[in-house]
């Protein structure tokens, strides 16, 4: 491929990104990657209910992926940065375009989930930073953190009611964010048909619900002493 063809391809991508639709497509594609990770991560973590050996073995297997694990981390981090950047730019464009007086009116036409996107996103982001310090690097667990004993770290972490409470709130918000996000993803990618639209809405709801229940069940189970 000639450098002229590459340059023209890059220019077209940049021009497309400058449009509102372009930013929404970036949000949809990166959201797809991130929501796929969230579902997989949840199923992996649910092995907490199968005991120490099972969960630690799973974590060991992930660590043994080595270079592939770093590649996945790179893809996830890039997707998260693009997702947040496009969200912020869309939010700014919407604010610039809409005079103050329309704020109330906009609330009527939209749903609770849609209105909460702009702050459920940052709270989930803050949760993520805390979460990595909690279970991956260990600073938030302090002396109690044992590298390589994921089961121990999760149990000790969730035995702290304040930490568990934060997880529960953040994961309920994440479930609402996912419900609206998955639904918007289909809209942004142009999957819009009278026959399928209600089904897609149900799919988005079920997805948010499953992830919410799965993630909230873990801190709750430890808090009530079901898993120890
Ligand atoms: C109750 C729910 C959750 C539990 C029990 C949990 C558990 C864990 C554990 C134990 C680790 C460290 C794994 C290791 O070092 O081997 C981890 C890492 C991580 N978790 Fe979660 N997680 C939960 C929810 C979430 C959610 C909702 C997200 C995203 C929104 C998330 C994103 C991540 C990320 C990005 C990492 C770092 C992965 C890496 O680079 O190694 N987690 N999680």
XYZ file of N, CA and C and ligand atoms in Angstrom:
727
model
N 0.837 -1.199 0.000
C 0.000 0.000 0.000
C 0.878 1.258 0.000
N 0.547 2.250 -0.853
C 1.384 3.452 -0.927
C 1.125 4.351 0.288
N 2.101 5.253 0.557
C 1.936 6.140 1.725
C 0.769 7.106 1.484
N 0.487 7.407 0.209
C -0.648 8.310 -0.094
C -1.954 7.637 0.331
N -2.066 6.332 0.002
C -3.301 5.600 0.352
C -3.449 5.520 1.875
N -2.323 5.267 2.582
C -2.373 5.178 4.049
C -2.794 6.522 4.634
N -2.170 7.615 4.108
C -2.504 8.951 4.608
C -3.959 9.298 4.381
N -4.462 8.933 3.202
C -5.859 9.283 2.924
C -6.793 8.460 3.820
N -6.405 7.202 4.119
C -7.204 6.376 5.042
C -7.224 6.987 6.433
N -6.031 7.444 6.887
C -5.945 8.051 8.224
C -6.756 9.341 8.288
N -6.660 10.131 7.190
C -7.419 11.388 7.145
C -8.905 11.148 7.233
N -9.356 10.100 6.502
C -10.798 9.808 6.515
C -11.239 9.363 7.921
N -10.380 8.550 8.582
C -10.710 8.096 9.933
C -10.797 9.295 10.879
N -9.822 10.222 10.743
C -9.808 11.404 11.622
C -11.040 12.269 11.376
N -11.415 12.436 10.100
C -12.589 13.260 9.781
C -13.848 12.599 10.340
N -13.915 11.284 10.194
C -15.085 10.552 10.706
C -15.176 10.717 12.226
N -14.016 10.628 12.900
C -14.026 10.749 14.365
C -14.496 12.128 14.806
N -14.214 13.158 13.962
C -14.620 14.515 14.346
C -16.133 14.684 14.378
N -16.869 13.818 13.670
C -18.335 13.936 13.671
C -18.895 13.297 14.935
N -20.136 13.683 15.271
C -20.807 13.105 16.452
C -20.988 11.597 16.246
N -21.394 11.217 15.020
C -21.602 9.790 14.733
C -20.300 9.015 14.923
N -19.191 9.613 14.440
C -17.882 8.962 14.574
C -17.555 8.693 16.034
N -17.801 9.686 16.882
C -17.501 9.526 18.317
C -18.411 8.455 18.927
N -19.660 8.438 18.471
C -20.593 7.434 19.018
C -20.194 6.023 18.595
N -19.683 5.905 17.378
C -19.234 4.581 16.913
C -18.024 4.138 17.739
N -17.118 5.086 18.041
C -15.959 4.751 18.879
C -16.446 4.311 20.269
N -17.430 5.031 20.815
C -17.986 4.650 22.125
C -18.569 3.245 22.073
N -19.281 2.964 20.965
C -19.947 1.656 20.838
C -18.922 0.527 20.733
N -17.903 0.715 19.887
C -16.929 -0.369 19.680
C -16.076 -0.603 20.927
N -15.650 0.503 21.569
C -14.840 0.334 22.786
C -15.720 -0.207 23.916
N -16.982 0.233 23.940
C -17.925 -0.276 24.956
C -18.139 -1.768 24.783
N -18.150 -2.211 23.536
C -18.326 -3.646 23.258
C -17.158 -4.443 23.856
N -15.941 -3.941 23.606
C -14.745 -4.622 24.136
C -14.803 -4.648 25.673
N -15.116 -3.480 26.267
C -15.099 -3.381 27.735
C -16.205 -4.232 28.363
N -17.396 -4.222 27.735
C -18.493 -4.994 28.350
C -18.253 -6.500 28.180
N -17.530 -6.879 27.107
C -17.160 -8.299 26.947
C -16.222 -8.718 28.064
N -15.254 -7.833 28.390
C -14.320 -8.129 29.485
C -15.084 -8.270 30.807
N -16.013 -7.340 31.054
C -16.736 -7.334 32.336
C -17.494 -8.653 32.538
N -18.099 -9.152 31.473
C -18.862 -10.412 31.587
C -17.901 -11.588 31.854
N -16.812 -11.631 31.072
C -15.835 -12.722 31.244
C -15.207 -12.683 32.629
N -14.848 -11.468 33.079
C -14.223 -11.282 34.391
C -15.178 -11.749 35.498
N -16.457 -11.423 35.318
C -17.444 -11.823 36.339
C -17.541 -13.350 36.432
N -17.633 -14.017 35.274
C -17.749 -15.491 35.307
C -16.500 -16.108 35.929
N -15.334 -15.538 35.594
C -14.093 -16.030 36.194
C -14.126 -15.865 37.708
N -14.536 -14.673 38.162
C -14.532 -14.376 39.601
C -15.552 -15.206 40.378
N -16.629 -15.614 39.706
C -17.672 -16.386 40.415
C -17.132 -17.726 40.932
N -15.928 -18.091 40.468
C -15.301 -19.320 40.990
C -14.948 -19.171 42.471
N -15.114 -17.945 42.967
C -14.978 -17.698 44.412
C -15.882 -18.669 45.189
N -17.064 -18.937 44.610
C -18.040 -19.811 45.283
C -17.612 -21.287 45.231
N -16.603 -21.578 44.419
C -16.139 -22.966 44.321
C -14.893 -23.203 45.191
N -14.467 -22.171 45.884
C -13.385 -22.353 46.854
C -12.044 -21.799 46.438
N -11.131 -21.827 47.428
C -9.803 -21.233 47.279
C -9.016 -21.805 46.101
N -8.985 -23.163 46.036
C -8.149 -23.805 45.024
C -8.556 -23.408 43.607
N -9.874 -23.464 43.398
C -10.411 -23.196 42.063
C -10.095 -21.747 41.637
N -10.371 -20.777 42.504
C -10.159 -19.367 42.138
C -8.661 -19.076 41.949
N -7.841 -19.593 42.864
C -6.404 -19.318 42.749
C -5.802 -19.981 41.503
N -6.307 -21.149 41.182
C -5.828 -21.847 39.988
C -6.160 -21.036 38.740
N -7.360 -20.477 38.726
C -7.805 -19.646 37.599
C -6.891 -18.410 37.465
N -6.605 -17.768 38.614
C -5.754 -16.565 38.601
C -4.347 -16.924 38.111
N -3.856 -18.092 38.562
C -2.525 -18.548 38.142
C -2.487 -18.758 36.630
N -3.552 -19.354 36.122
C -3.634 -19.620 34.682
C -3.562 -18.288 33.905
N -4.274 -17.260 34.412
C -4.247 -15.950 33.738
C -2.828 -15.372 33.762
N -2.162 -15.471 34.919
C -0.795 -14.927 35.030
C 0.153 -15.645 34.074
N -0.099 -16.969 33.872
C 0.805 -17.756 33.027
C 0.696 -17.367 31.549
N -0.295 -16.540 31.218
C -0.442 -16.123 29.814
C 0.680 -15.161 29.400
N 1.331 -14.559 30.388
C 2.497 -13.707 30.136
C 2.246 -12.592 29.129
N 2.887 -12.685 27.964
C 2.796 -11.647 26.940
C 1.365 -11.405 26.478
N 0.596 -12.482 26.400
C -0.802 -12.348 25.942
C -1.618 -11.531 26.954
N -1.323 -11.731 28.249
C -2.021 -10.981 29.304
C -1.730 -9.487 29.150
N -0.450 -9.163 28.851
C -0.092 -7.756 28.665
C -0.748 -7.172 27.429
N -0.893 -8.006 26.404
C -1.569 -7.541 25.189
C -3.040 -7.215 25.507
N -3.695 -8.126 26.251
C -5.104 -7.913 26.618
C -5.224 -6.642 27.475
N -4.275 -6.460 28.421
C -4.290 -5.252 29.266
C -4.153 -3.999 28.406
N -3.281 -4.071 27.402
C -3.066 -2.924 26.522
C -4.354 -2.602 25.742
N -5.010 -3.642 25.221
C -6.253 -3.441 24.452
C -7.326 -2.829 25.366
N -7.437 -3.361 26.600
C -8.464 -2.866 27.519
C -8.201 -1.414 27.917
N -6.939 -1.108 28.199
C -6.608 0.255 28.608
C -6.850 1.228 27.452
N -6.471 0.827 26.232
C -6.701 1.697 25.068
C -8.198 1.913 24.873
N -8.973 0.826 25.005
C -10.433 0.940 24.826
C -11.001 1.881 25.887
N -10.520 1.761 27.136
C -11.048 2.598 28.223
C -10.708 4.073 27.969
N -9.471 4.344 27.521
C -9.063 5.738 27.280
C -9.905 6.342 26.143
N -10.084 5.575 25.068
C -10.878 6.076 23.926
C -12.340 6.284 24.338
N -12.852 5.360 25.144
C -14.254 5.416 25.588
C -14.490 6.690 26.419
N -13.588 6.949 27.350
C -13.737 8.116 28.236
C -13.534 9.407 27.436
N -12.539 9.419 26.531
C -12.278 10.629 25.737
C -13.479 10.971 24.866
N -14.018 9.974 24.165
C -15.176 10.226 23.280
C -16.381 10.652 24.117
N -16.562 10.043 25.297
C -17.705 10.386 26.163
C -17.602 11.848 26.583
N -16.386 12.252 26.994
C -16.182 13.624 27.452
C -16.416 14.603 26.304
N -15.916 14.268 25.106
C -16.091 15.174 23.959
C -17.564 15.285 23.558
N -18.274 14.165 23.612
C -19.710 14.190 23.272
C -20.479 15.026 24.298
N -20.108 14.859 25.563
C -20.774 15.608 26.637
C -20.563 17.113 26.438
N -19.302 17.480 26.050
C -18.989 18.896 25.836
C -19.756 19.451 24.638
N -19.832 18.646 23.574
C -20.559 19.097 22.373
C -22.039 19.315 22.692
N -22.588 18.395 23.495
C -24.014 18.476 23.842
C -24.274 19.733 24.671
N -23.367 20.027 25.606
C -23.514 21.207 26.456
C -23.368 22.494 25.672
N -22.433 22.495 24.698
C -22.225 23.698 23.888
C -23.431 23.963 23.005
N -24.060 22.865 22.537
C -25.152 23.002 21.566
C -26.476 23.365 22.229
N -26.601 23.000 23.524
C -27.910 23.171 24.152
C -27.934 24.322 25.159
N -28.773 25.345 24.888
C -28.874 26.427 25.855
C -29.459 25.912 27.180
N -29.181 26.625 28.277
C -29.618 26.257 29.629
C -31.083 25.821 29.708
N -31.951 26.567 29.026
C -33.393 26.364 29.183
C -33.856 24.961 28.793
N -33.073 24.259 27.967
C -33.527 22.948 27.500
C -33.252 21.818 28.480
N -32.456 22.127 29.511
C -32.010 21.073 30.411
C -33.173 20.260 30.979
N -34.194 20.946 31.468
C -35.331 20.251 32.080
C -36.085 19.411 31.067
N -36.275 20.000 29.893
C -37.033 19.340 28.841
C -36.368 18.012 28.435
N -35.014 18.066 28.366
C -34.275 16.870 27.943
C -34.519 15.723 28.913
N -34.681 16.050 30.196
C -34.909 15.005 31.195
C -36.174 14.213 30.932
N -37.168 14.870 30.402
C -38.455 14.200 30.194
C -38.334 13.117 29.126
N -37.579 13.447 28.076
C -37.515 12.534 26.934
C -36.585 11.339 27.159
N -35.783 11.400 28.213
C -34.785 10.361 28.351
C -35.076 9.493 29.589
N -34.342 8.381 29.711
C -34.625 7.477 30.828
C -33.674 7.752 31.979
N -33.978 7.155 33.126
C -33.120 7.306 34.296
C -31.707 6.824 33.972
N -31.626 5.652 33.297
C -30.314 5.076 32.968
C -29.515 6.027 32.076
N -30.187 6.628 31.080
C -29.492 7.518 30.150
C -28.978 8.750 30.880
N -29.788 9.305 31.797
C -29.388 10.509 32.517
C -28.219 10.248 33.451
N -28.131 9.008 33.956
C -27.083 8.720 34.932
C -25.752 8.357 34.278
N -25.723 8.179 32.959
C -24.490 7.752 32.275
C -23.306 8.651 32.626
N -23.534 9.960 32.637
C -22.423 10.894 32.769
C -21.787 10.831 34.157
N -22.535 10.443 35.195
C -21.859 10.280 36.489
C -21.654 8.829 36.886
N -22.445 7.882 36.297
C -22.153 6.475 36.620
C -20.811 6.095 35.993
N -20.488 6.703 34.840
C -19.194 6.451 34.184
C -18.025 6.819 35.095
N -17.938 8.110 35.548
C -16.819 8.480 36.432
C -16.761 7.673 37.738
N -17.931 7.310 38.308
C -17.892 6.526 39.560
C -17.314 5.135 39.276
N -17.715 4.532 38.142
C -17.162 3.223 37.782
C -15.648 3.364 37.545
N -15.225 4.502 36.947
C -13.796 4.754 36.727
C -13.045 4.828 38.060
N -13.625 5.550 39.033
C -12.994 5.667 40.357
C -12.943 4.295 41.028
N -14.028 3.536 40.862
C -14.070 2.175 41.413
C -12.914 1.339 40.851
N -12.709 1.489 39.552
C -11.691 0.685 38.866
C -10.290 0.961 39.424
N -9.997 2.241 39.683
C -8.676 2.594 40.232
C -8.529 1.963 41.627
N -9.580 2.124 42.455
C -9.555 1.538 43.798
C -9.414 0.017 43.705
N -10.182 -0.578 42.788
C -10.218 -2.027 42.617
C -8.830 -2.602 42.272
N -8.093 -1.908 41.403
C -6.762 -2.396 41.014
C -5.797 -2.269 42.206
N -5.927 -1.156 42.965
C -5.090 -0.987 44.161
C -5.446 -2.028 45.236
N -6.693 -2.485 45.200
C -7.232 -3.419 46.196
C -6.754 -4.844 45.924
N -7.011 -5.336 44.699
C -6.787 -6.763 44.426
C -5.607 -7.073 43.497
N -5.132 -6.077 42.722
C -4.028 -6.390 41.801
C -2.687 -5.956 42.390
N -2.600 -4.689 42.813
C -1.317 -4.216 43.346
C -1.274 -4.282 44.875
N -2.457 -4.259 45.519
C -2.542 -4.518 46.961
C -2.424 -3.338 47.912
N -2.072 -2.138 47.427
C -1.881 -1.010 48.355
C -3.122 -0.757 49.223
N -4.316 -0.927 48.629
C -5.540 -0.644 49.396
C -5.833 -1.730 50.433
N -5.165 -2.873 50.319
C -5.350 -3.933 51.332
C -4.224 -3.884 52.376
N -3.170 -3.167 52.056
C -2.045 -3.016 52.997
C -1.386 -4.351 53.320
N -1.105 -4.557 54.636
C -0.381 -5.760 55.097
C -1.153 -7.046 54.830
N -2.452 -6.898 54.639
C -3.278 -8.105 54.464
C -3.154 -8.718 53.071
N -2.567 -7.967 52.139
C -2.457 -8.445 50.754
C -1.403 -9.547 50.647
N -1.816 -10.690 50.056
C -0.837 -11.759 49.801
C -0.770 -11.976 48.294
N 0.360 -11.651 47.711
C 0.528 -11.788 46.256
C 0.356 -13.264 45.868
N -0.527 -13.497 44.898
C -0.718 -14.865 44.419
C -1.853 -15.610 45.116
N -2.303 -15.094 46.284
C -3.446 -15.738 46.952
C -4.695 -14.864 46.756
N -5.237 -14.940 45.530
C -6.374 -14.095 45.153
C -7.582 -14.373 46.059
N -7.793 -15.647 46.390
C -8.947 -16.008 47.230
C -8.856 -15.280 48.575
N -7.705 -15.359 49.210
C -7.488 -14.687 50.503
C -7.743 -13.179 50.365
N -7.169 -12.565 49.309
C -7.305 -11.115 49.129
C -8.767 -10.694 48.986
N -9.520 -11.498 48.220
C -10.939 -11.152 47.991
C -11.727 -11.295 49.306
N -11.478 -12.378 50.039
C -12.215 -12.586 51.295
C -11.893 -11.463 52.294
N -10.612 -11.211 52.509
C -10.214 -10.168 53.467
C -10.751 -8.805 53.009
N -10.665 -8.561 51.691
C -11.140 -7.286 51.139
C -12.617 -7.076 51.403
N -13.409 -8.099 51.147
C -14.865 -7.959 51.293
C -15.336 -8.095 52.739
N -14.467 -8.558 53.635
C -14.871 -8.603 55.047
C -14.900 -7.193 55.641
N -14.339 -6.252 54.913
C -14.416 -4.846 55.330
C -15.733 -4.264 54.795
N -16.687 -3.947 55.711
C -18.016 -3.504 55.245
C -17.963 -2.258 54.359
N -17.053 -1.313 54.653
C -16.997 -0.082 53.848
C -16.577 -0.410 52.412
N -15.583 -1.308 52.275
C -15.119 -1.681 50.935
C -16.238 -2.409 50.185
N -16.886 -3.355 50.886
C -17.967 -4.106 50.243
C -19.105 -3.190 49.819
N -19.411 -2.217 50.675
C -20.494 -1.282 50.367
C -20.161 -0.503 49.086
N -18.908 -0.070 48.989
C -18.477 0.663 47.787
C -18.601 -0.238 46.547
N -18.190 -1.510 46.676
C -18.304 -2.452 45.547
C -19.770 -2.607 45.134
N -20.627 -2.745 46.146
C -22.043 -2.993 45.837
C -22.645 -1.791 45.095
N -22.391 -0.581 45.621
C -22.923 0.636 44.974
C -22.343 0.777 43.555
N -21.018 0.626 43.446
C -20.362 0.808 42.131
C -20.878 -0.217 41.128
N -21.117 -1.442 41.595
C -21.562 -2.478 40.653
C -23.038 -2.350 40.281
N -23.838 -1.751 41.169
C -25.230 -1.461 40.783
C -25.208 -0.369 39.703
N -24.369 0.651 39.930
C -24.246 1.722 38.919
C -23.708 1.175 37.606
N -22.737 0.251 37.718
C -22.172 -0.358 36.512
C -23.261 -1.114 35.745
N -24.136 -1.807 36.478
C -25.219 -2.569 35.826
C -26.145 -1.620 35.063
N -26.460 -0.477 35.681
C -27.337 0.513 35.014
C -26.604 1.097 33.804
N -25.308 1.388 33.999
C -24.474 1.929 32.914
C -24.436 0.940 31.739
N -24.289 -0.352 32.066
C -24.209 -1.374 31.014
C -25.543 -1.516 30.284
N -26.606 -1.451 31.049
C -27.934 -1.569 30.421
C -28.102 -0.474 29.367
N -27.870 0.779 29.776
C -28.042 1.853 28.798
C -26.953 1.815 27.723
N -25.724 1.448 28.135
C -24.598 1.420 27.205
C -24.793 0.387 26.098
N -25.221 -0.819 26.478
C -25.400 -1.881 25.476
C -26.527 -1.492 24.515
N -27.561 -0.892 25.087
C -28.685 -0.441 24.262
C -28.227 0.648 23.288
N -27.466 1.636 23.781
C -26.977 2.731 22.920
C -26.024 2.203 21.857
N -25.263 1.160 22.235
C -24.301 0.592 21.297
C -25.006 0.142 20.003
N -26.123 -0.556 20.186
C -26.868 -1.017 18.999
C -27.362 0.177 18.182
N -27.835 1.212 18.874
C -28.333 2.404 18.173
C -27.202 3.062 17.378
N -26.039 3.214 18.043
C -24.911 3.903 17.398
C -24.397 3.125 16.202
N -24.510 1.802 16.263
C -24.012 0.994 15.143
C -25.095 0.801 14.072
N -26.226 1.460 14.296
C -27.291 1.440 13.297
C -28.138 0.179 13.305
N -28.037 -0.626 14.373
C -28.891 -1.825 14.465
C -30.239 -1.351 15.011
N -31.111 -0.988 14.104
C -32.370 -0.388 14.529
C -33.483 -0.854 13.592
N -34.311 -1.747 14.097
C -35.356 -2.314 13.253
C -36.578 -2.562 14.145
N -37.790 -2.197 13.681
C -38.956 -2.333 14.560
C -39.103 -3.745 15.145
N -38.657 -4.740 14.363
C -38.819 -6.122 14.811
C -37.812 -6.476 15.909
N -36.589 -5.938 15.764
C -35.519 -6.339 16.700
C -35.328 -5.383 17.873
N -35.747 -4.110 17.684
C -35.464 -3.109 18.718
C -35.926 -3.543 20.120
N -37.183 -4.013 20.290
C -37.600 -4.415 21.649
C -36.762 -5.576 22.186
N -36.360 -6.484 21.279
C -35.555 -7.642 21.710
C -34.176 -7.176 22.182
N -33.608 -6.191 21.461
C -32.286 -5.679 21.834
C -32.347 -4.974 23.185
N -33.477 -4.282 23.409
C -33.652 -3.582 24.686
C -33.695 -4.615 25.827
N -34.413 -5.722 25.583
C -34.494 -6.778 26.606
C -33.114 -7.393 26.827
N -32.381 -7.606 25.721
C -31.036 -8.187 25.832
C -30.144 -7.288 26.700
N -30.218 -5.959 26.451
C -29.405 -5.006 27.222
C -29.790 -5.074 28.703
N -31.097 -5.202 28.970
C -31.586 -5.261 30.352
C -31.074 -6.522 31.041
N -31.206 -7.662 30.348
C -30.776 -8.948 30.918
C -29.265 -8.908 31.186
N -28.528 -8.334 30.241
C -27.069 -8.244 30.373
C -26.689 -7.452 31.635
N -27.278 -6.262 31.780
C -26.995 -5.423 32.950
C -27.375 -6.142 34.238
N -28.511 -6.821 34.208
C -29.029 -7.516 35.388
C -28.098 -8.662 35.797
N -27.688 -9.461 34.813
C -26.820 -10.627 35.094
C -25.487 -10.153 35.691
N -24.874 -9.129 35.053
C -23.590 -8.632 35.549
C -23.763 -8.021 36.953
N -24.870 -7.285 37.141
C -25.129 -6.663 38.446
C -25.270 -7.713 39.539
N -26.129 -8.715 39.301
C -26.364 -9.758 40.313
C -25.068 -10.525 40.589
N -24.374 -10.896 39.508
C -23.138 -11.680 39.664
C -22.109 -10.925 40.492
N -21.879 -9.649 40.166
C -20.833 -8.892 40.862
C -21.216 -8.524 42.291
N -22.507 -8.222 42.502
C -22.935 -7.843 43.856
C -22.954 -9.075 44.770
N -23.207 -10.253 44.172
C -23.325 -11.475 44.992
C -22.025 -11.763 45.756
N -20.868 -11.357 45.193
C -19.584 -11.727 45.830
C -19.315 -10.955 47.122
N -19.326 -9.596 47.088
C -19.149 -8.915 48.378
C -20.246 -9.271 49.385
N -21.479 -9.450 48.897
C -22.594 -9.779 49.801
C -22.361 -11.124 50.490
N -21.947 -12.130 49.695
C -21.748 -13.481 50.238
C -20.663 -13.481 51.315
N -19.613 -12.671 51.104
C -18.532 -12.618 52.101
C -19.012 -11.859 53.341
N -19.744 -10.766 53.108
C -20.229 -9.946 54.230
C -21.115 -10.746 55.185
N -21.992 -11.594 54.605
C -22.910 -12.357 55.463
C -22.273 -13.673 55.951
N -21.044 -13.922 55.566
C -20.313 -15.097 56.058
C -20.590 -16.389 55.296
N -21.233 -16.272 54.142
C -21.538 -17.451 53.325
C -20.256 -18.037 52.725
N -19.341 -17.162 52.390
C -18.033 -17.591 51.860
C -16.974 -17.022 52.798
N -16.061 -17.890 53.265
C -14.993 -17.364 54.163
C -13.682 -18.114 53.994
C -17.266 -8.194 42.855
C -16.739 -7.957 41.687
C -15.289 -8.186 41.335
C -14.359 -9.045 41.862
C -14.545 -10.053 42.976
C -13.126 -8.825 41.143
C -11.931 -9.474 41.394
C -10.709 -9.148 40.860
C -9.446 -9.692 41.258
C -9.264 -10.736 42.354
C -8.476 -9.130 40.505
C -6.959 -9.391 40.574
C -6.647 -10.641 39.805
C -5.196 -11.038 39.880
O -4.358 -10.232 40.253
O -4.921 -12.175 39.511
C -9.136 -8.210 39.601
C -8.493 -7.432 38.657
C -9.136 -6.566 37.813
N -10.480 -6.300 37.749
Fe -11.886 -7.100 38.934
N -13.343 -7.883 40.175
C -14.647 -7.453 40.267
C -15.260 -6.511 39.486
C -14.646 -5.834 38.463
C -15.306 -4.891 37.595
C -16.771 -4.549 37.686
C -14.375 -4.433 36.719
C -14.517 -3.445 35.608
C -15.458 -2.523 35.541
C -13.122 -5.071 37.040
C -11.924 -4.860 36.389
C -10.716 -5.394 36.755
C -9.450 -5.054 36.125
C -9.259 -4.090 34.956
C -8.457 -5.789 36.786
C -6.951 -5.774 36.509
C -6.638 -6.932 35.619
C -5.148 -7.042 35.400
O -4.612 -6.220 34.694
O -4.552 -7.954 35.945
N -13.323 -5.915 38.093
N -10.486 -8.236 39.821
